[in-house]
XYZ file of C-alpha atoms in Angstrom:
529
model
C -16.766 -28.731 0.854
C -15.049 -28.283 4.294
C -12.440 -31.515 3.847
C -9.984 -28.626 3.625
C -10.649 -27.576 7.070
C -9.384 -31.218 8.291
C -5.483 -30.393 7.535
C -5.718 -27.631 10.957
C -8.235 -30.069 12.419
C -10.645 -27.479 12.953
C -13.918 -28.290 14.773
C -16.922 -28.758 12.286
C -20.198 -28.165 12.837
C -22.999 -29.176 9.903
C -26.162 -27.530 10.483
C -29.759 -27.908 8.782
C -30.403 -24.548 7.333
C -34.130 -24.984 7.587
C -34.046 -25.216 11.395
C -33.225 -22.037 12.808
C -32.772 -22.896 16.721
C -30.005 -25.561 15.600
C -27.932 -22.146 13.380
C -28.355 -19.783 16.480
C -27.076 -22.864 18.669
C -24.360 -23.509 16.784
C -23.507 -20.063 15.671
C -22.865 -19.394 20.076
C -20.930 -22.466 20.607
C -18.825 -21.459 17.407
C -17.951 -18.212 19.103
C -17.201 -19.690 22.625
C -15.227 -22.144 21.156
C -13.128 -19.479 19.510
C -12.984 -17.414 22.593
C -12.016 -19.782 25.502
C -9.513 -21.489 22.760
C -8.594 -19.126 20.102
C -8.514 -21.613 17.240
C -10.201 -21.975 14.513
C -14.180 -23.467 14.041
C -16.284 -23.258 10.895
C -19.920 -23.808 10.789
C -20.864 -25.723 7.547
C -25.093 -24.972 6.932
C -26.997 -26.707 4.393
C -29.063 -24.733 2.525
C -30.375 -23.520 -0.659
C -31.045 -20.743 -2.633
C -34.611 -19.553 -3.455
C -35.268 -17.127 -5.803
C -32.658 -16.762 -8.926
C -29.232 -14.715 -9.104
C -30.868 -11.769 -9.094
C -34.734 -9.942 -10.243
C -34.155 -10.914 -13.836
C -33.113 -14.125 -13.388
C -35.258 -17.391 -13.003
C -32.960 -19.946 -11.217
C -35.223 -22.373 -12.780
C -34.034 -21.626 -16.509
C -30.979 -24.012 -16.003
C -31.929 -25.861 -13.134
C -35.630 -26.992 -13.686
C -35.477 -30.516 -11.948
C -34.504 -29.119 -8.730
C -36.498 -25.946 -8.295
C -40.051 -27.504 -8.604
C -39.423 -28.810 -5.576
C -37.908 -26.172 -3.795
C -40.832 -24.006 -5.460
C -43.200 -26.484 -3.919
C -41.111 -26.464 -0.382
C -42.357 -24.221 2.111
C -40.300 -21.320 3.417
C -38.125 -21.547 6.277
C -40.253 -19.155 8.317
C -43.548 -21.477 7.158
C -41.655 -24.546 8.266
C -40.237 -22.831 11.374
C -44.270 -21.757 12.555
C -45.015 -24.462 11.622
C -43.270 -26.207 14.378
C -43.697 -23.230 16.775
C -47.511 -24.389 16.190
C -46.906 -27.968 16.406
C -45.315 -28.019 19.889
C -48.109 -24.838 21.137
C -45.539 -22.060 21.735
C -47.953 -19.742 19.257
C -51.241 -20.544 17.793
C -52.557 -19.827 14.421
C -53.624 -15.944 14.828
C -50.514 -15.255 16.779
C -48.237 -16.494 14.299
C -50.360 -14.393 11.997
C -50.087 -11.063 13.670
C -46.279 -11.655 14.245
C -45.982 -12.046 10.416
C -48.743 -8.859 8.982
C -46.276 -6.701 11.723
C -43.078 -7.336 10.472
C -44.449 -6.604 6.331
C -46.376 -4.066 7.729
C -43.148 -2.453 9.638
C -41.443 -3.253 6.023
C -44.352 -1.639 3.729
C -44.571 1.634 5.569
C -40.921 1.680 5.927
C -40.798 1.434 1.675
C -42.966 4.252 1.873
C -41.178 6.559 3.914
C -38.262 6.548 1.802
C -40.280 7.195 -1.430
C -40.945 10.468 0.329
C -38.088 11.168 1.593
C -35.267 13.331 -0.591
C -31.591 12.403 -0.517
C -30.072 14.904 2.235
C -26.180 13.470 2.001
C -26.036 13.865 5.750
C -23.609 10.683 7.006
C -25.150 11.488 10.220
C -28.538 10.066 9.313
C -26.861 6.535 9.428
C -26.580 4.961 12.496
C -23.091 3.445 12.745
C -21.887 3.981 9.294
C -18.358 3.961 9.036
C -18.501 7.160 6.272
C -15.974 9.848 7.102
C -14.812 12.945 5.809
C -11.611 14.519 6.126
C -10.178 17.832 4.613
C -8.667 17.271 1.367
C -5.306 16.976 0.089
C -3.159 19.670 0.117
C 0.388 20.095 -1.562
C 1.428 22.436 1.327
C 4.293 20.571 3.214
C 4.507 18.726 6.247
C 6.701 18.899 8.433
C 8.349 15.463 9.608
C 11.898 16.090 10.729
C 13.067 15.209 14.088
C 15.250 16.594 16.759
C 18.790 15.747 16.543
C 19.034 14.086 19.849
C 15.872 11.706 19.387
C 16.962 10.571 16.342
C 20.426 10.074 17.828
C 18.886 7.540 20.482
C 16.981 5.586 17.690
C 20.129 4.643 16.599
C 21.495 4.002 19.658
C 18.908 1.268 19.925
C 18.931 0.108 16.487
C 22.566 -0.445 16.534
C 23.548 -1.607 20.644
C 22.512 -5.507 20.787
C 22.039 -6.998 23.973
C 24.536 -8.495 26.571
C 25.356 -12.108 25.712
C 23.288 -12.174 22.126
C 25.533 -14.018 19.597
C 24.427 -11.911 16.044
C 25.480 -13.173 13.117
C 29.133 -12.754 12.085
C 28.646 -10.481 8.869
C 26.012 -7.920 10.463
C 28.006 -7.640 13.233
C 30.956 -7.247 11.469
C 29.217 -5.217 9.047
C 25.433 -4.246 9.307
C 25.617 -2.421 12.586
C 29.344 -0.780 12.118
C 28.204 0.784 9.035
C 24.897 2.124 10.475
C 27.082 2.877 14.102
C 29.359 5.061 11.526
C 26.716 7.078 9.813
C 25.555 8.158 13.270
C 28.673 9.279 14.379
C 29.956 11.001 11.207
C 26.042 12.454 10.805
C 26.022 10.228 7.296
C 25.421 8.720 4.833
C 21.975 7.230 6.069
C 21.108 4.527 3.811
C 17.352 3.394 2.844
C 16.917 0.764 5.588
C 18.382 2.767 8.249
C 16.533 5.913 7.038
C 13.040 3.854 7.060
C 13.671 2.062 10.555
C 14.544 5.651 11.784
C 11.629 6.683 10.532
C 9.374 3.978 12.322
C 11.452 4.569 15.662
C 9.924 8.175 15.053
C 6.500 7.595 15.417
C 6.450 4.616 17.691
C 7.388 7.383 20.201
C 4.846 9.906 19.215
C 2.024 7.779 19.700
C 2.045 5.950 15.993
C 2.273 2.162 16.132
C 3.687 0.405 13.357
C 3.152 -2.879 11.399
C 4.456 -4.008 8.381
C 3.808 -7.708 7.036
C 4.827 -9.043 3.510
C 7.173 -11.967 2.154
C 10.481 -12.361 4.056
C 10.169 -8.574 4.938
C 11.629 -8.793 8.590
C 14.771 -9.460 6.563
C 14.142 -8.367 3.908
C 13.918 -9.253 0.062
C 17.246 -7.973 -0.605
C 18.839 -8.604 2.527
C 18.676 -4.850 3.618
C 16.211 -4.601 6.715
C 17.110 -7.017 9.459
C 13.764 -5.848 11.353
C 14.420 -8.725 13.907
C 17.590 -9.814 14.772
C 18.348 -13.785 15.533
C 21.047 -14.901 17.816
C 23.751 -17.560 16.131
C 23.649 -20.028 18.697
C 20.045 -20.118 20.096
C 17.701 -18.470 17.506
C 16.595 -16.085 20.339
C 14.998 -13.065 18.935
C 15.416 -9.504 19.664
C 13.837 -6.566 17.949
C 15.352 -3.249 18.022
C 12.117 -1.893 17.170
C 10.660 -3.133 20.159
C 13.268 -1.474 22.848
C 13.591 2.092 22.000
C 11.374 3.778 24.949
C 9.393 2.289 27.973
C 6.183 4.427 27.100
C 6.827 3.620 22.944
C 3.661 1.903 20.598
C 3.713 -1.359 19.636
C 6.154 -2.678 16.604
C 4.994 -5.684 14.545
C 6.465 -7.362 12.231
C 5.611 -10.206 10.043
C 6.386 -12.478 7.771
C 3.552 -13.419 5.484
C 2.145 -16.344 3.305
C 2.419 -16.054 -0.146
C -1.292 -14.921 -0.759
C -0.917 -11.438 -1.939
C -4.744 -11.088 -1.819
C -4.942 -12.462 1.392
C -2.496 -10.405 2.902
C -3.143 -6.929 1.151
C -6.464 -7.306 2.197
C -6.374 -8.505 5.354
C -3.659 -5.378 5.521
C -6.043 -2.826 4.514
C -8.982 -3.964 6.517
C -5.973 -2.929 9.455
C -5.907 0.349 8.234
C -10.176 0.879 8.758
C -9.622 -0.702 12.163
C -6.953 1.106 13.488
C -6.434 4.598 11.754
C -3.442 5.559 13.758
C -1.117 3.059 13.227
C 1.475 2.912 10.397
C 0.373 -0.512 8.348
C 2.788 -1.234 5.225
C 1.945 -3.915 3.088
C 5.701 -4.808 1.283
C 5.722 -7.140 -2.089
C 8.367 -9.299 -2.279
C 8.788 -7.746 -5.949
C 6.886 -5.022 -7.064
C 5.734 -7.455 -10.013
C 3.714 -10.012 -7.548
C 1.405 -6.972 -6.667
C -0.619 -7.990 -9.612
C -2.001 -11.139 -7.299
C -3.618 -8.729 -5.320
C -5.068 -6.359 -7.895
C -8.819 -6.966 -6.861
C -7.617 -4.979 -3.549
C -6.046 -2.410 -5.387
C -8.985 -1.938 -7.642
C -11.801 -2.388 -5.635
C -10.502 -1.254 -2.341
C -7.088 0.771 -2.117
C -7.741 3.358 -5.091
C -11.838 3.594 -4.697
C -13.074 3.241 -1.252
C -13.247 6.547 -0.479
C -15.135 7.598 -3.373
C -17.166 4.965 -2.794
C -17.863 4.808 0.700
C -16.210 7.694 2.536
C -13.699 5.419 3.960
C -10.116 6.691 4.129
C -7.318 4.552 4.753
C -3.822 5.497 5.300
C -2.351 1.621 4.109
C 1.460 1.928 2.492
C 2.056 -0.190 -0.059
C 6.141 -0.903 -0.669
C 6.444 -2.185 -4.596
C 10.255 -2.728 -5.336
C 10.926 -1.526 -8.607
C 13.459 -0.808 -10.914
C 15.539 -2.117 -14.209
C 18.729 -3.677 -13.219
C 18.280 -6.527 -16.189
C 16.717 -9.149 -13.558
C 13.856 -10.418 -16.127
C 10.150 -9.623 -16.696
C 9.178 -10.715 -13.409
C 11.463 -9.376 -11.372
C 11.555 -5.614 -12.914
C 8.137 -3.559 -12.545
C 5.766 -3.228 -10.144
C 3.539 -1.552 -13.287
C 3.761 2.205 -12.388
C 1.221 2.698 -15.593
C -1.458 0.673 -13.576
C -1.362 2.352 -10.527
C -1.385 6.283 -12.115
C -4.668 5.320 -14.334
C -6.256 4.643 -11.075
C -5.126 7.707 -9.802
C -8.019 10.302 -10.097
C -9.659 12.838 -6.948
C -6.871 12.921 -5.631
C -7.795 9.511 -4.205
C -4.193 8.327 -3.271
C -0.320 8.845 -3.533
C 2.180 7.724 -5.914
C 5.384 8.107 -5.173
C 9.549 6.718 -6.702
C 11.797 8.667 -4.861
C 15.196 8.971 -5.263
C 17.046 9.713 -1.521
C 16.146 7.759 2.265
C 15.416 11.059 3.334
C 12.451 11.923 0.762
C 11.422 8.224 1.992
C 12.162 8.788 5.591
C 9.745 11.560 5.169
C 6.938 10.189 3.254
C 6.330 7.422 5.521
C 6.315 9.632 8.343
C 3.787 12.251 6.640
C 1.158 8.968 6.556
C 0.695 9.659 10.086
C 1.586 13.761 10.393
C -0.986 15.034 7.298
C -4.217 15.411 8.576
C -5.308 13.631 5.180
C -5.172 9.800 5.312
C -4.377 8.771 1.506
C -3.060 5.241 0.431
C 0.985 5.764 -0.206
C 1.922 3.361 -3.132
C 5.854 3.733 -3.169
C 8.249 1.987 -5.822
C 10.601 1.391 -3.608
C 14.055 0.622 -4.862
C 16.368 -2.373 -5.206
C 19.894 -1.534 -6.320
C 19.268 1.936 -5.581
C 19.626 0.132 -1.483
C 23.513 -0.339 -2.088
C 24.079 2.571 -4.169
C 26.858 4.806 -2.298
C 25.161 8.014 -3.645
C 21.863 7.040 -3.035
C 22.205 8.335 0.944
C 21.448 11.136 2.631
C 23.398 13.409 5.222
C 21.541 14.154 8.695
C 20.448 17.266 8.219
C 18.093 15.981 5.810
C 16.193 14.665 8.429
C 15.796 17.233 11.143
C 13.600 19.790 12.630
C 11.343 21.302 10.234
C 12.523 19.180 6.629
C 9.709 17.817 5.192
C 8.719 15.625 2.066
C 9.776 17.560 -1.289
C 6.774 16.234 -4.411
C 9.552 18.066 -6.694
C 13.638 17.759 -6.439
C 14.981 20.178 -8.722
C 18.672 20.038 -10.063
C 21.883 20.761 -7.156
C 24.281 21.177 -9.444
C 24.802 24.586 -9.297
C 25.265 25.602 -12.468
C 26.734 28.798 -12.612
C 25.016 30.840 -15.392
C 20.925 28.409 -15.123
C 20.016 31.013 -18.666
C 22.891 29.201 -20.489
C 21.100 25.828 -19.634
C 19.115 24.515 -23.078
C 17.537 21.438 -21.890
C 15.745 19.675 -18.838
C 15.554 16.300 -18.463
C 12.192 15.239 -15.748
C 12.678 11.449 -14.213
C 11.975 9.591 -11.233
C 12.712 6.658 -9.395
C 16.279 4.903 -9.833
C 16.935 6.146 -13.543
C 18.354 9.608 -12.107
C 20.831 7.906 -10.809
C 21.530 6.479 -14.338
C 21.419 9.420 -16.204
C 23.258 11.896 -14.051
C 26.251 9.670 -14.170
C 26.044 10.081 -17.586
C 26.182 13.473 -17.500
C 29.092 13.940 -15.320
C 30.947 11.078 -17.733
C 30.102 13.172 -20.588
C 30.785 15.835 -19.126
C 27.447 18.069 -19.924
C 26.879 21.201 -18.105
C 24.055 22.380 -20.198
C 21.135 19.913 -19.249
C 19.631 19.942 -15.871
C 17.738 17.147 -14.219
C 14.307 17.448 -12.624
C 13.023 14.300 -10.444
C 9.361 14.069 -9.737
C 9.436 12.085 -6.876
C 5.817 12.174 -6.331
C 3.699 11.554 -9.757
C 0.148 11.902 -8.088
C -0.922 13.996 -6.723
C 1.003 16.293 -9.805
C 1.925 19.524 -8.040
C 2.318 21.574 -10.947
C 3.238 24.847 -9.502
C 6.530 22.717 -8.140
C 7.319 21.962 -11.643
C 7.362 25.420 -12.865
C 9.324 26.467 -9.751
C 12.061 24.209 -10.409
C 12.766 24.846 -14.045
C 12.038 28.734 -13.610
C 15.722 29.530 -13.342
C 16.173 27.758 -17.113
C 14.512 30.811 -19.041
C 16.240 29.833 -22.626
C 15.805 26.276 -22.315
C 14.067 25.102 -25.651
C 13.762 21.145 -25.220
C 12.199 19.522 -22.226
C 12.341 15.441 -22.115
C 11.093 12.549 -19.711
C 13.008 10.019 -19.000
C 12.155 6.009 -18.237
C 13.169 2.891 -18.214
C 10.091 1.581 -18.285
C 8.492 0.615 -22.279
C 6.819 3.514 -23.876
C 3.376 1.646 -23.093
C 4.422 1.140 -19.143
C 5.916 3.542 -16.406
C 4.401 6.952 -16.035
C 5.090 8.589 -19.603
C 1.365 8.299 -21.012
C -0.054 9.948 -17.923
C 2.746 12.771 -17.281
C 3.358 14.045 -20.772
C 0.022 15.979 -20.872
C 0.688 17.223 -17.305
C 4.286 18.268 -18.076
C 3.277 19.620 -21.243
C 1.152 22.168 -19.555
C 3.640 22.729 -16.635
C 6.230 23.719 -19.397
C 4.565 24.988 -22.383
C 6.109 23.060 -24.164
C 6.313 19.476 -25.890
C 8.105 17.435 -24.056
C 9.738 14.484 -25.702
C 10.446 10.944 -24.974
C 13.967 8.850 -23.954
C 13.524 5.040 -22.930
C 12.802 1.958 -23.845
C 9.922 1.458 -27.541
C 6.616 -0.515 -26.901
C 6.653 -3.873 -25.545
C 4.605 -6.048 -24.588
C 6.735 -7.802 -21.823
C 7.692 -5.264 -18.782
C 11.749 -5.694 -19.672
C 13.526 -8.083 -21.949
C 15.408 -11.501 -20.251
C 18.941 -10.716 -21.431
C 21.331 -9.008 -19.082
C 23.286 -7.727 -22.399
C 20.394 -6.769 -23.917
C 19.541 -5.144 -20.817
C 22.456 -2.939 -20.851
C 22.130 -1.936 -24.242
C 18.573 -0.557 -23.430
C 19.968 1.339 -20.553
C 22.806 2.701 -22.623
C 20.390 3.905 -25.189
C 18.050 5.769 -22.811
C 20.729 7.461 -21.569
C 22.290 8.783 -24.603
C 18.192 9.875 -25.757
C 17.965 12.028 -22.873
C 20.325 14.064 -23.943
C 19.681 14.092 -27.635
C 16.157 13.349 -29.096
């Protein structure tokens, strides 16, 4: 059982489970070893289970021979008592007194528990981690920063230490592009907006931790949170050099076990509630390797144990013809888990929205997990950018974005298309290419909790609109359609039509040509169904 530990050359202490004092000695030695040397150590306890799996199970059903021996063997407590008596440490009478005291205490506690009525007072549980917090509110949380602070953080992000030889591609394109955005007030792309959000939090007393596969560079070479000297491999982390009194910035390329890493990061959020803790999947599809953590903890722990978490999950999602294993973060699964305002699920369309959503995680009085369908092609899409004013002062995250086309006569709009995420840029391009001027496009940036009043306000100028459509890239049985259809029906007072792919067993086709045909079709349907 311990052979696997030999590969890391950790000490292994084999202990008989029937020898309590030896177990204590082994535990103390192992702890002291770890504390002194900072290395792993393993205790291998040889033992057995005396009872069945639960109250109705009898282990003798399946292992009668061994359980005849176990049943005839004295318990660990009796064996230890016999040893103490034989060593003249205790007498038989003293041993019986200790036994009676323990059992009498247990019986008394049981009777007391039966008398008590449930009070629901969390304070009665000494050492409880249960925590109550304000309910989720749709009220905006101001998360903008001052221009001076934004520019200071930006300058740090674009300044390389003297003598540090940055990779030529980064030196010629990555750094200058960010520098131009600072000087000109935009455009700011997704990765720059993210770095500015991190930098702002670090200077406001909030540590930041980011982990995931290739997250230092970014799966799509967009982040570059760590620079490497082209000659010496020396590392430089700009976000660790914003100011002398800033909080700690941690970024780690993790191992390829989604369940292990996400579980660790979720636990980290419970121990460090002030820290912005982010787990990024290499592709959103890979989050299914951690489905147990999502089901058992992230979506339901607050309901079960009153343990709130502000964990952020970044799941690259979007249909670009990359095949069924690199297109979908299974948005529908997260939406199916949504209830009781348990978490926030978003599919944003601008870098500024992403910036504000990250900062809201720490500035909101309510801690909730945030699940983000992060972009892939939008990382470099020249239209998917923000300007400096989108980040400043009293700005905040917008759960719903109305159409900013500027209709001369909104009352002439006959159709409203709702969407979320990357597909917005596909359908807005189709509207422009075809000169369509009587269709409004409304973006549902935050799918859950759903802000029905914001949706009503976004469509209020279009009093003549009779057709309402939900457009998505995912197949009919996936994506947000099953979740959002009844909510949009309530918001509009009308039936909502569907524009998107047909039902499918796989998230997407494996053919680039078929993908393009499907994408063209769903854009056409958005304006015709």
